[in-house]
Coordinates of C-alpha atoms in Angstrom, one line a residue:
Chain A
X1208 CA -35.1 100.9 59.3
X1209 CA -34.5 100.0 55.7
X1210 CA -33.5 97.0 53.5
X1211 CA -32.2 97.7 50.1
X1212 CA -31.2 94.9 47.7
X1213 CA -28.5 95.5 45.1
X1214 CA -27.1 93.6 42.2
X1215 CA -23.7 92.2 42.5
X1216 CA -22.6 90.4 39.3
X1217 CA -24.4 87.1 39.5
X1218 CA -25.1 87.5 43.2
X1219 CA -27.4 89.5 45.6
X1220 CA -26.3 92.1 48.1
X1221 CA -28.3 93.9 50.8
X1222 CA -27.7 97.2 52.5
X1223 CA -29.4 97.5 55.8
X1224 CA -30.1 100.5 58.1
X1225 CA -31.6 100.2 61.6
X1226 CA -31.8 102.1 64.8
X1227 CA -29.8 99.6 66.9
X1228 CA -27.4 96.8 66.1
X1229 CA -30.0 94.2 67.5
X1230 CA -32.6 95.6 65.1
X1231 CA -30.0 95.5 62.3
X1232 CA -29.3 91.8 62.9
X1233 CA -33.1 91.2 63.0
X1234 CA -33.7 92.8 59.6
X1235 CA -30.7 91.0 58.2
X1236 CA -32.3 87.7 59.1
X1237 CA -35.6 88.8 57.5
X1238 CA -33.7 90.0 54.4
X1239 CA -32.1 86.5 54.0
X1240 CA -35.6 84.9 54.3
X1241 CA -36.9 87.3 51.7
X1242 CA -34.1 86.3 49.3
X1243 CA -35.0 82.6 49.7
X1244 CA -38.8 83.0 49.6
X1245 CA -41.5 85.7 50.1
X1246 CA -40.9 86.6 53.8
X1247 CA -44.6 87.4 54.3
X1248 CA -45.5 83.8 53.4
X1249 CA -43.6 82.6 56.5
X1250 CA -45.6 82.3 59.7
X1251 CA -44.5 82.2 63.3
X1252 CA -45.3 78.7 64.3
X1253 CA -42.2 77.7 66.2
X1254 CA -39.3 79.3 68.1
X1255 CA -35.7 78.2 68.2
X1256 CA -32.6 79.4 70.0
X1257 CA -29.3 80.0 68.5
X1258 CA -25.9 81.3 69.6
X1259 CA -22.9 82.4 67.7
X1260 CA -19.7 84.3 68.5
X1261 CA -17.0 86.2 66.6
X1262 CA -14.1 88.6 66.9
X1263 CA -15.8 91.6 65.2
X1264 CA -19.3 92.9 64.5
X1265 CA -19.0 92.2 60.7
X1266 CA -17.9 88.7 61.4
X1267 CA -20.7 88.3 63.9
X1268 CA -23.2 89.2 61.3
X1269 CA -21.6 86.7 58.9
X1270 CA -21.7 83.9 61.5
X1271 CA -25.4 84.7 62.4
X1272 CA -26.6 84.7 58.8
X1273 CA -24.5 81.6 58.0
X1274 CA -26.2 79.8 60.9
X1275 CA -29.6 80.8 59.6
X1276 CA -28.6 79.7 56.1
X1277 CA -27.4 76.3 57.5
X1278 CA -30.7 75.8 59.3
X1279 CA -32.5 76.5 56.1
X1280 CA -30.4 74.3 53.8
X1281 CA -30.1 71.4 56.1
X1282 CA -33.4 71.5 58.0
X1283 CA -35.7 73.7 55.9
X1284 CA -36.1 76.3 58.7
X1285 CA -37.4 79.7 57.6
X1286 CA -37.1 82.7 60.0
X1287 CA -39.9 85.3 60.1
X1288 CA -38.5 87.3 63.1
X1289 CA -35.3 87.2 65.1
X1290 CA -35.0 88.7 68.6
X1291 CA -31.3 89.3 69.0
X1292 CA -29.2 90.1 72.0
X1293 CA -25.5 90.9 71.6
X1294 CA -23.0 90.6 74.4
X1295 CA -19.6 92.3 74.1
X1296 CA -16.6 91.4 76.1
X1297 CA -13.6 93.3 74.8
X1298 CA -13.0 91.9 71.3
X1299 CA -15.1 88.8 71.9
X1300 CA -18.7 89.3 70.7
X1301 CA -21.4 86.8 71.3
X1302 CA -25.0 86.7 70.0
X1303 CA -28.0 84.9 71.3
X1304 CA -31.2 84.9 69.4
X1305 CA -34.7 83.6 69.5
X1306 CA -35.8 82.9 66.0
X1307 CA -39.4 82.6 65.2
X1308 CA -40.7 81.0 62.0
X1309 CA -41.6 77.6 60.6
X1310 CA -40.3 74.7 58.5
X1311 CA -40.4 75.0 54.7
X1312 CA -43.7 74.0 53.3
X1313 CA -43.3 73.8 49.5
X1314 CA -47.1 74.3 49.0
X1315 CA -46.9 77.8 50.6
X1316 CA -43.3 78.9 50.2
X1317 CA -42.3 79.3 46.6
X1318 CA -38.5 79.3 46.6
X1319 CA -37.0 82.3 44.7
X1320 CA -33.3 81.2 44.7
X1321 CA -31.0 79.0 46.7
X1322 CA -28.3 80.9 48.6
X1323 CA -24.9 79.0 48.7
X1324 CA -23.2 81.2 51.3
X1325 CA -22.9 84.5 53.1
X1326 CA -19.6 86.0 51.8
X1327 CA -16.8 88.1 53.1
X1328 CA -17.1 90.3 50.0
X1329 CA -17.8 94.0 50.9
X1330 CA -19.0 92.7 54.4
X1331 CA -19.4 95.7 56.7
X1332 CA -21.2 96.7 59.8
X1333 CA -21.0 100.4 60.7
X1334 CA -22.3 102.6 63.4
X1335 CA -23.5 106.0 62.1
X1336 CA -24.5 109.1 64.0
X1337 CA -28.0 107.8 64.9
X1338 CA -28.2 104.4 63.2
X1339 CA -26.4 101.2 62.4
X1340 CA -25.7 100.1 58.8
X1341 CA -24.6 96.9 57.2
X1342 CA -23.7 95.5 53.8
X1343 CA -23.8 91.8 53.0
X1344 CA -23.3 89.9 49.7
X1345 CA -24.9 86.4 49.3
X1346 CA -23.4 83.9 46.8
X1347 CA -26.4 82.5 45.0
Chain B
X909 CA -36.8 63.4 33.2
X910 CA -38.3 66.3 35.2
X911 CA -40.3 63.8 37.2
X912 CA -37.2 61.6 37.8
X913 CA -34.6 64.1 38.7
X914 CA -35.4 66.3 41.8
X915 CA -35.0 70.0 41.0
X916 CA -36.9 72.2 43.5
X917 CA -35.7 73.2 46.9
X918 CA -36.1 70.5 49.5
X919 CA -37.0 68.1 46.6
X920 CA -35.4 64.7 46.9
X921 CA -36.3 61.2 46.0
X922 CA -37.8 59.1 48.8
X923 CA -36.0 56.1 47.5
X924 CA -32.6 57.7 48.1
X925 CA -32.1 58.4 51.8
X926 CA -28.5 58.2 53.1
X927 CA -27.6 56.9 56.5
X928 CA -24.5 58.5 58.0
X929 CA -22.2 55.5 57.2
X930 CA -23.5 55.5 53.6
X931 CA -22.8 59.3 53.3
X932 CA -19.3 58.7 54.6
X933 CA -18.8 56.0 51.9
X934 CA -20.1 58.5 49.2
X935 CA -17.5 61.0 50.3
X936 CA -14.7 58.4 50.3
X937 CA -15.7 56.6 47.1
X938 CA -17.4 59.1 44.8
X939 CA -19.1 57.8 41.7
X940 CA -18.0 54.2 42.5
X941 CA -20.4 54.2 45.5
X942 CA -23.3 55.1 43.2
X943 CA -22.5 52.4 40.7
X944 CA -22.1 49.8 43.5
X945 CA -25.6 50.8 44.7
X946 CA -27.1 50.3 41.3
X947 CA -27.0 53.9 40.0
X948 CA -25.2 53.2 36.8
X949 CA -23.2 50.7 34.8
X950 CA -19.8 49.2 35.7
X951 CA -17.9 50.9 32.9
X952 CA -19.2 54.4 33.8
X953 CA -16.4 55.4 36.1
X954 CA -13.7 54.7 33.4
X955 CA -14.8 57.8 31.6
X956 CA -14.9 60.3 34.6
X957 CA -12.2 62.7 35.5
X958 CA -10.0 60.9 38.2
X959 CA -12.2 57.9 37.7
X960 CA -15.0 59.7 39.6
X961 CA -13.0 59.7 42.9
X962 CA -10.3 61.9 44.1
X963 CA -7.7 60.1 46.2
X964 CA -6.9 61.8 49.5
X965 CA -10.5 62.5 50.3
X966 CA -11.1 62.2 54.0
X967 CA -14.8 62.2 55.1
X968 CA -13.6 62.7 58.7
X969 CA -12.5 66.2 57.7
X970 CA -16.0 67.2 56.6
X971 CA -17.8 69.0 59.3
X972 CA -21.0 67.8 61.0
X973 CA -22.9 70.8 59.4
X974 CA -21.7 69.9 56.0
X975 CA -22.7 66.3 56.5
X976 CA -26.1 67.5 57.7
X977 CA -26.5 69.7 54.6
X978 CA -25.5 67.0 52.3
X979 CA -27.4 64.1 53.7
X980 CA -30.7 65.0 51.9
X981 CA -29.1 66.5 48.8
X982 CA -27.5 63.6 47.0
X983 CA -29.3 63.1 43.6
X984 CA -30.5 66.7 43.5
X985 CA -29.8 69.2 40.8
X986 CA -29.7 72.5 42.8
X987 CA -30.7 75.9 41.5
X988 CA -29.0 78.8 39.8
X989 CA -27.0 77.8 36.7
X990 CA -27.3 74.1 37.3
X991 CA -29.3 72.1 34.8
X992 CA -30.0 68.8 33.0
X993 CA -30.5 69.2 29.3
X994 CA -31.5 66.9 26.4
X995 CA -29.6 68.0 23.3
X996 CA -28.8 66.9 19.9
X997 CA -25.5 67.1 17.9
X998 CA -25.8 69.9 15.3
X999 CA -22.3 70.0 14.1
X1000 CA -19.1 68.0 14.1
X1001 CA -15.9 70.0 13.7
X1002 CA -13.4 67.1 14.0
X1003 CA -14.6 63.8 12.6
X1004 CA -11.8 61.7 14.0
X1005 CA -12.1 62.9 17.6
X1006 CA -15.9 62.9 17.4
X1007 CA -15.8 59.2 16.4
X1008 CA -13.6 58.4 19.4
X1009 CA -16.0 60.3 21.7
X1010 CA -18.9 58.4 20.1
X1011 CA -20.6 61.5 18.8
X1012 CA -22.3 62.0 15.4
X1013 CA -24.7 64.5 13.8
X1014 CA -28.3 64.4 15.0
X1015 CA -27.4 62.1 17.9
X1016 CA -29.3 62.8 21.1
X1017 CA -27.1 63.7 24.1
X1018 CA -27.8 64.7 27.7
X1019 CA -25.6 67.1 29.7
X1020 CA -25.8 67.5 33.4
X1021 CA -24.3 70.5 35.3
X1022 CA -24.4 70.1 39.0
X1023 CA -21.9 69.8 41.9
X1024 CA -21.5 69.1 45.6
X1025 CA -24.6 71.1 46.6
X1026 CA -24.9 72.4 50.2
X1027 CA -22.2 70.0 51.5
X1028 CA -19.6 71.6 49.3
X1029 CA -20.8 75.1 50.1
X1030 CA -20.4 74.3 53.8
X1031 CA -16.9 72.8 53.3
X1032 CA -15.8 76.1 51.6
X1033 CA -17.4 78.2 54.3
X1034 CA -15.8 76.2 57.1
X1035 CA -12.4 76.4 55.6
X1036 CA -12.5 80.0 54.6
X1037 CA -13.1 80.8 58.3
X1038 CA -10.0 78.7 59.2
X1039 CA -7.8 80.1 56.4
X1040 CA -8.5 83.8 57.2
X1041 CA -6.8 83.1 60.5
X1042 CA -4.2 80.7 59.1
X1043 CA -3.0 83.2 56.5
X1044 CA -2.4 85.8 59.2
X1045 CA -0.6 83.2 61.4
X1046 CA 1.7 82.1 58.6
X1047 CA 2.5 85.7 57.8
X1048 CA 1.0 85.6 54.3
X1049 CA 0.2 89.1 53.1
X1050 CA -2.9 89.2 51.0
X1051 CA -4.3 91.9 48.8
X1052 CA -7.9 90.6 49.5
X1053 CA -9.1 88.6 52.5
X1054 CA -11.0 86.2 50.3
X1055 CA -7.6 85.0 48.9
X1056 CA -7.0 83.5 52.3
X1057 CA -4.8 80.4 52.1
X1058 CA -2.3 78.2 54.0
X1059 CA 1.0 76.6 53.0
X1060 CA 0.4 73.2 51.3
X1061 CA 2.6 71.6 54.0
X1062 CA 0.4 73.0 56.9
X1063 CA -2.3 71.0 58.7
X1064 CA -4.9 73.6 57.7
X1065 CA -4.1 73.0 54.0
X1066 CA -4.2 69.2 54.4
X1067 CA -7.5 69.3 56.1
X1068 CA -9.0 71.6 53.5
X1069 CA -7.8 69.4 50.6
X1070 CA -9.1 66.3 52.3
X1071 CA -12.5 67.8 52.9
X1072 CA -12.7 69.5 49.4
X1073 CA -11.8 66.2 47.8
X1074 CA -14.5 64.5 49.8
X1075 CA -17.0 67.2 48.6
X1076 CA -15.8 66.6 45.0
X1077 CA -16.5 62.9 45.4
X1078 CA -20.0 63.8 46.6
X1079 CA -20.3 65.8 43.4
X1080 CA -19.2 62.8 41.3
X1081 CA -21.7 60.6 43.0
X1082 CA -24.4 63.2 42.7
X1083 CA -24.0 63.5 38.9
X1084 CA -23.7 59.7 38.6
X1085 CA -27.0 59.2 40.4
X1086 CA -28.8 61.8 38.3
X1087 CA -27.3 60.3 35.1
X1088 CA -28.7 57.0 36.1
X1089 CA -32.2 58.5 36.6
X1090 CA -31.9 60.2 33.2
X1091 CA -31.3 56.8 31.7
X1092 CA -34.3 55.4 33.5
X1093 CA -36.4 58.4 32.3
X1094 CA -35.4 57.6 28.7
X1095 CA -36.0 53.9 29.1
X1096 CA -39.5 54.6 30.7
X1097 CA -40.4 57.1 27.9
X1098 CA -39.3 54.7 25.1
X1099 CA -40.7 51.6 26.8
X1100 CA -37.4 49.7 26.6
X1101 CA -35.0 48.3 29.2
X1102 CA -32.4 50.8 30.5
X1103 CA -29.5 48.7 29.0
X1104 CA -31.0 49.2 25.6
X1105 CA -31.0 53.0 25.7
X1106 CA -27.3 52.9 24.6
X1107 CA -26.6 55.9 26.8
X1108 CA -23.0 55.7 27.6
X1109 CA -21.0 58.3 29.5
X1110 CA -18.8 60.5 27.3
X1111 CA -17.0 62.2 30.2
X1112 CA -17.4 64.0 33.5
X1113 CA -15.3 67.1 34.3
X1114 CA -14.7 69.2 37.3
X1115 CA -14.5 72.9 36.9
X1116 CA -14.2 74.1 40.5
X1117 CA -11.4 72.2 42.1
X1118 CA -7.8 72.2 43.4
X1119 CA -5.7 69.0 42.7
X1120 CA -2.2 67.8 42.8
X1121 CA -1.0 67.1 39.3
X1122 CA 2.4 66.7 37.8
X1123 CA 3.8 69.0 35.1
X1124 CA 7.2 69.6 33.5
X1125 CA 8.3 73.1 34.4
X1126 CA 11.7 74.2 32.9
X1127 CA 12.7 70.7 32.2
X1128 CA 11.8 69.4 35.7
X1129 CA 8.8 67.3 36.7
X1130 CA 7.0 69.1 39.5
X1131 CA 4.0 68.2 41.6
X1132 CA 1.7 71.3 41.6
X1133 CA -1.5 72.1 43.3
X1134 CA -3.6 73.3 40.3
X1135 CA -6.5 75.5 41.2
X1136 CA -9.2 75.6 38.6
X1137 CA -12.1 77.9 39.4
X1138 CA -14.5 78.1 36.5
X1139 CA -11.9 76.3 34.4
X1140 CA -11.8 72.8 33.0
X1141 CA -8.9 70.3 32.8
X1142 CA -7.9 69.7 29.1
X1143 CA -5.3 67.0 29.1
X1144 CA -3.6 66.2 25.8
X1145 CA -3.4 63.0 23.7
X1146 CA -1.2 60.4 25.3
X1147 CA -1.6 61.6 28.9
X1148 CA -1.8 58.6 31.3
X1149 CA -4.7 60.2 33.2
X1150 CA -6.8 60.2 30.0
X1151 CA -9.2 57.2 29.7
X1152 CA -8.0 54.6 27.1
X1153 CA -10.6 55.4 24.5
X1154 CA -9.4 59.0 24.4
X1155 CA -5.7 58.4 24.6
X1156 CA -5.2 59.3 21.0
X1157 CA -7.6 62.3 20.9
X1158 CA -7.1 64.1 24.2
X1159 CA -9.5 64.3 27.1
X1160 CA -13.1 65.3 26.3
X1161 CA -14.0 68.8 27.6
X1162 CA -17.6 69.8 28.2
X1163 CA -18.5 73.4 27.8
X1164 CA -22.1 74.3 28.6
X1165 CA -23.7 77.3 27.0
X1166 CA -26.9 79.1 27.9
X1167 CA -30.2 77.1 27.6
X1168 CA -31.4 78.7 24.4
X1169 CA -28.3 78.4 22.2
X1170 CA -25.7 75.6 22.3
X1171 CA -23.1 73.8 24.2
X1172 CA -19.8 72.4 23.0
X1173 CA -17.6 69.3 23.3
X1174 CA -13.9 70.0 22.9
X1175 CA -10.7 68.0 23.3
X1176 CA -7.6 68.7 25.4
X1177 CA -4.3 69.6 23.7
X1178 CA -0.6 69.6 24.2
X1179 CA -0.6 73.4 24.0
X1180 CA -2.9 73.6 27.1
X1181 CA -0.6 71.1 28.9
X1182 CA 2.4 73.3 28.1
X1183 CA 0.8 76.8 28.6
X1184 CA -2.0 76.6 31.2
X1185 CA -1.3 73.5 33.3
X1186 CA -3.7 71.6 31.1
X1187 CA -6.6 74.0 31.5
X1188 CA -9.3 75.6 29.3
X1189 CA -12.5 77.6 29.7
X1190 CA -15.7 76.3 31.4
X1191 CA -18.7 78.1 29.9
X1192 CA -20.3 81.3 28.7
X1193 CA -20.1 83.7 31.7
X1194 CA -22.9 86.0 32.6
X1195 CA -23.6 89.2 30.7
X1196 CA -26.5 90.4 32.8
X1197 CA -26.9 90.3 36.6
X1198 CA -29.7 88.2 37.9
X1199 CA -31.9 91.2 38.6
X1200 CA -31.1 92.8 35.2
X1201 CA -32.0 89.5 33.6
X1202 CA -35.3 89.5 35.4
X1203 CA -36.0 93.1 34.4
X1204 CA -35.1 92.3 30.8
X1205 CA -37.5 89.3 30.9
X1206 CA -40.5 91.4 31.9
X1207 CA -43.2 91.3 29.3
X1208 CA -41.6 88.2 27.7
X1209 CA -43.4 84.9 27.6
X1210 CA -40.1 83.2 28.2
X1211 CA -41.3 79.6 28.1
X1212 CA -43.2 80.3 24.9
X1213 CA -40.1 82.0 23.4
X1214 CA -38.0 79.1 24.3
X1215 CA -40.5 76.8 22.7
X1216 CA -40.4 78.8 19.5
X1217 CA -36.6 78.1 19.5
X1218 CA -37.5 74.4 19.9
X1219 CA -36.5 74.2 23.5
X1220 CA -38.9 72.9 26.2
X1221 CA -38.1 74.2 29.6
X1222 CA -39.3 72.7 32.9
X1223 CA -38.3 74.5 36.1
X1224 CA -39.2 74.5 39.7
X1225 CA -39.4 78.3 39.7
X1226 CA -40.0 80.8 37.0
X1227 CA -37.6 83.3 38.7
X1228 CA -34.8 80.9 37.8
X1229 CA -35.9 80.7 34.2
X1230 CA -35.9 84.5 34.0
X1231 CA -32.4 84.8 35.6
X1232 CA -31.0 82.1 33.4
X1233 CA -32.6 83.3 30.1
X1234 CA -30.2 83.1 27.1
X1235 CA -29.7 86.9 26.9
X1236 CA -28.3 86.8 30.4
X1237 CA -25.2 85.0 29.1
X1238 CA -22.5 85.8 26.7
X1239 CA -22.4 83.8 23.5
X1240 CA -20.4 80.7 24.5
X1241 CA -19.3 80.3 20.8
X1242 CA -17.1 83.4 21.3
X1243 CA -15.4 81.8 24.2
X1244 CA -14.9 78.5 22.5
X1245 CA -13.5 80.1 19.4
X1246 CA -10.8 81.7 21.5
X1247 CA -9.7 78.5 23.2
X1248 CA -9.8 76.7 19.9
X1249 CA -7.8 79.4 18.0
X1250 CA -5.4 79.8 20.9
X1251 CA -4.8 76.0 20.9
X1252 CA -6.0 75.3 24.4
X1253 CA -8.5 72.8 23.2
X1254 CA -9.9 71.5 19.9
X1255 CA -13.5 72.1 18.9
X1256 CA -15.2 68.7 18.4
X1257 CA -19.0 69.1 18.4
X1258 CA -21.8 71.6 18.9
X1259 CA -24.9 70.5 20.8
X1260 CA -28.3 72.3 20.8
X1261 CA -30.8 71.9 23.6
X1262 CA -34.3 70.6 23.1
X1263 CA -35.4 70.0 26.6
X1264 CA -34.0 71.7 29.8
X1265 CA -34.8 71.1 33.4
X1266 CA -33.8 73.7 36.0
X1267 CA -33.9 74.0 39.7
Chain C
X840 CA -4.2 98.7 34.4
X841 CA -1.3 97.9 32.1
X842 CA -2.1 95.1 29.6
X843 CA 0.2 94.0 26.8
X844 CA -0.9 92.0 23.8
X845 CA 1.3 89.0 23.3
X846 CA -0.4 87.5 20.3
X847 CA -3.9 87.3 18.8
X848 CA -5.3 85.5 21.9
X849 CA -3.0 86.3 24.8
X850 CA -2.7 89.3 27.0
X851 CA -0.1 89.9 29.6
X852 CA -0.5 91.8 32.9
X853 CA 3.2 92.4 33.7
X854 CA 4.5 91.6 37.1
X855 CA 4.8 94.6 39.4
X856 CA 4.9 95.4 43.1
X857 CA 4.6 92.2 45.1
X858 CA 3.3 90.1 42.3
X859 CA 5.4 86.9 42.0
X860 CA 4.5 86.1 38.4
X861 CA 2.7 87.8 35.4
X862 CA -1.0 87.5 34.7
X863 CA -1.9 86.0 31.4
X864 CA -5.4 86.3 30.0
X865 CA -6.7 84.4 27.0
X866 CA -9.1 86.5 25.0
X867 CA -9.7 88.1 21.6
X868 CA -9.8 91.9 21.2
X869 CA -13.6 91.9 21.8
X870 CA -13.6 89.8 24.9
X871 CA -10.6 91.7 26.4
X872 CA -12.4 95.0 25.7
X873 CA -15.4 93.6 27.6
X874 CA -13.4 92.9 30.8
X875 CA -10.9 95.8 30.6
X876 CA -12.6 97.7 33.4
X877 CA -13.8 94.5 35.2
X878 CA -12.4 93.8 38.7
X879 CA -11.7 90.3 37.4
X880 CA -8.4 91.5 35.9
X881 CA -7.4 92.9 39.2
X882 CA -8.2 89.5 40.7
X883 CA -5.9 87.9 38.2
X884 CA -3.2 90.3 39.5
X885 CA -4.1 89.5 43.1
X886 CA -3.8 85.8 42.6
X887 CA -0.3 86.4 41.2
X888 CA 0.7 87.6 44.7
X889 CA 0.2 84.1 46.3
X890 CA 3.3 82.3 47.6
X891 CA 4.6 79.5 45.5
X892 CA 2.6 80.3 42.3
X893 CA 4.3 78.8 39.3
X894 CA 4.3 80.2 35.7
X895 CA 1.6 82.8 35.7
X896 CA -1.9 83.6 37.1
X897 CA -4.2 82.7 34.2
X898 CA -7.5 84.0 33.0
X899 CA -9.6 82.0 30.5
X900 CA -11.8 83.8 27.9
X901 CA -14.9 83.4 30.0
X902 CA -13.3 85.2 33.0
X903 CA -15.5 87.2 35.3
X904 CA -15.5 88.4 38.9
X905 CA -15.5 85.8 41.6
X906 CA -14.9 85.8 45.4
X907 CA -11.2 86.3 45.8
X908 CA -10.1 84.4 42.7
X909 CA -11.8 85.3 39.4
X910 CA -14.1 82.7 37.8
X911 CA -12.3 81.4 34.8
X912 CA -9.0 81.5 36.8
X913 CA -6.2 79.0 36.9
X914 CA -3.2 79.0 39.3
X915 CA -0.7 76.2 40.0
X916 CA 1.1 76.2 43.3
X917 CA 4.4 74.5 44.1
X918 CA 4.0 71.5 46.4
X919 CA 6.9 72.6 48.6
X920 CA 6.5 76.4 49.0
X921 CA 3.0 77.0 47.6
X922 CA -0.4 77.4 49.2
X923 CA -3.9 76.2 48.8
X924 CA -6.8 78.6 48.9
X925 CA -10.5 77.7 49.2
X926 CA -11.3 80.9 47.3
X927 CA -9.4 79.3 44.3
X928 CA -12.1 76.7 44.1
X929 CA -15.1 78.5 45.3
X930 CA -18.3 77.5 47.1
X931 CA -19.5 75.2 44.3
X932 CA -16.9 72.5 44.7
X933 CA -17.6 70.1 41.8

């Protein structure tokens, strides 16, 4: 499992590697949190459910991260851990997740940068021989 | 000013909470809503692009999620390259135009750079999703999926333009509210009534927008949907859309630079109208990525160095200051020289920062 | 990429392939040298492919890479046969 940040002009990209696609989505959620604030400052105090669907694995990751970003920007929700289940029916993919974390507390969570959106640029989810990899670029 | 204008994440003023019907009015009315609610003076809207309200905005086309993101963000600066800056006029390049704009050497000015915040980001995201599919459905071949689009006559295009215009109206209202708080900050600091600060609005420009505008192309008047992404409108003298005080000079154009050097005020020209659909540049453009800027800032006492340049910086986060340090940007003077020499706009005044607030 | 200098401050990316119009970038020699290998110029070309684009796909002297459309890009589309693109405005609608 690895998370690697890379520079993309004015924005931030991440390259992720994980043993399974569920784990891949889980670390993607954590990577987003860590771009917004120090992920280890976020505690598990509450749990929420979410569900998204898409027509491809790359788009599913985009929908999932966009949902988490929406919950942060609109409601101050920060995710510390995401338990992800992915269901595949032909081309239709659906994801359900339990996300564990807490609401933003400005006293404890210093914000590093605001993320505007999860972008389509360079968006990729790949299955390797014994791992899953993804690339995502965030507009900040 | 730092106390009055919310800059950090989740920061907003307790005295500005929008109910849903009020938010819908913001989206429909733009800056006029803010002035009606007491955030500003009656004449303010006269000097805003489109009068601070884009017609054709339809709040009903803004998604529930966008509304939820926007509800708590009116009157907030945002992070990244957004700022509010106290400046002074260092140089006047064109006396006649400067006089019409009300600018003179050593005058104090304030520049605000902000937009539609999370509401607009969500509008873009919502409609990109729709347009990726629409482009395929309408058989539009694209070299890059992010160019996704729909015919202007299609329902997808109409819905996007209605939502985007509503987001732009939110942006107009957002800047108007913050401009009002800036006036209040000055009044409080000087111990005088707000009306006596003499802080009138020079202009307010959009630089990320698509709008229907009319141009003469090959001798024929045509209504065009002009996309300006990181580009500013620069209408010439005599254009009916230019506010009366600027009818003889051309529309004011505001070009922010980095926080350590200078910004510019320009005026629109006939050449821009004829060559670039009335458009000019919008700023400096980054030279270093955010991470590279942070690396370059290591070992620098940035706030102290800015103070040595005569600039006081107040920011919600030091990371932003590092990412936005002057060396991270190209010299905006180079960009301005090109648009001036090429005739896309006329250089009017240079402004230097003395106090900067950042998200 | 082929770029022709038109005058001191204008550079033309000639129409080719499925481009509908030329690309025109405003810059001096130094600024154009700075973006010569930048994907932003490819983006100026890409925008020139869009249906109903009128005149040219323009780049301003502060042009740099953006999502889809370059930042510092201007494109005017005909009301009747043109398109609108959210990427031509970007996330930061203002």
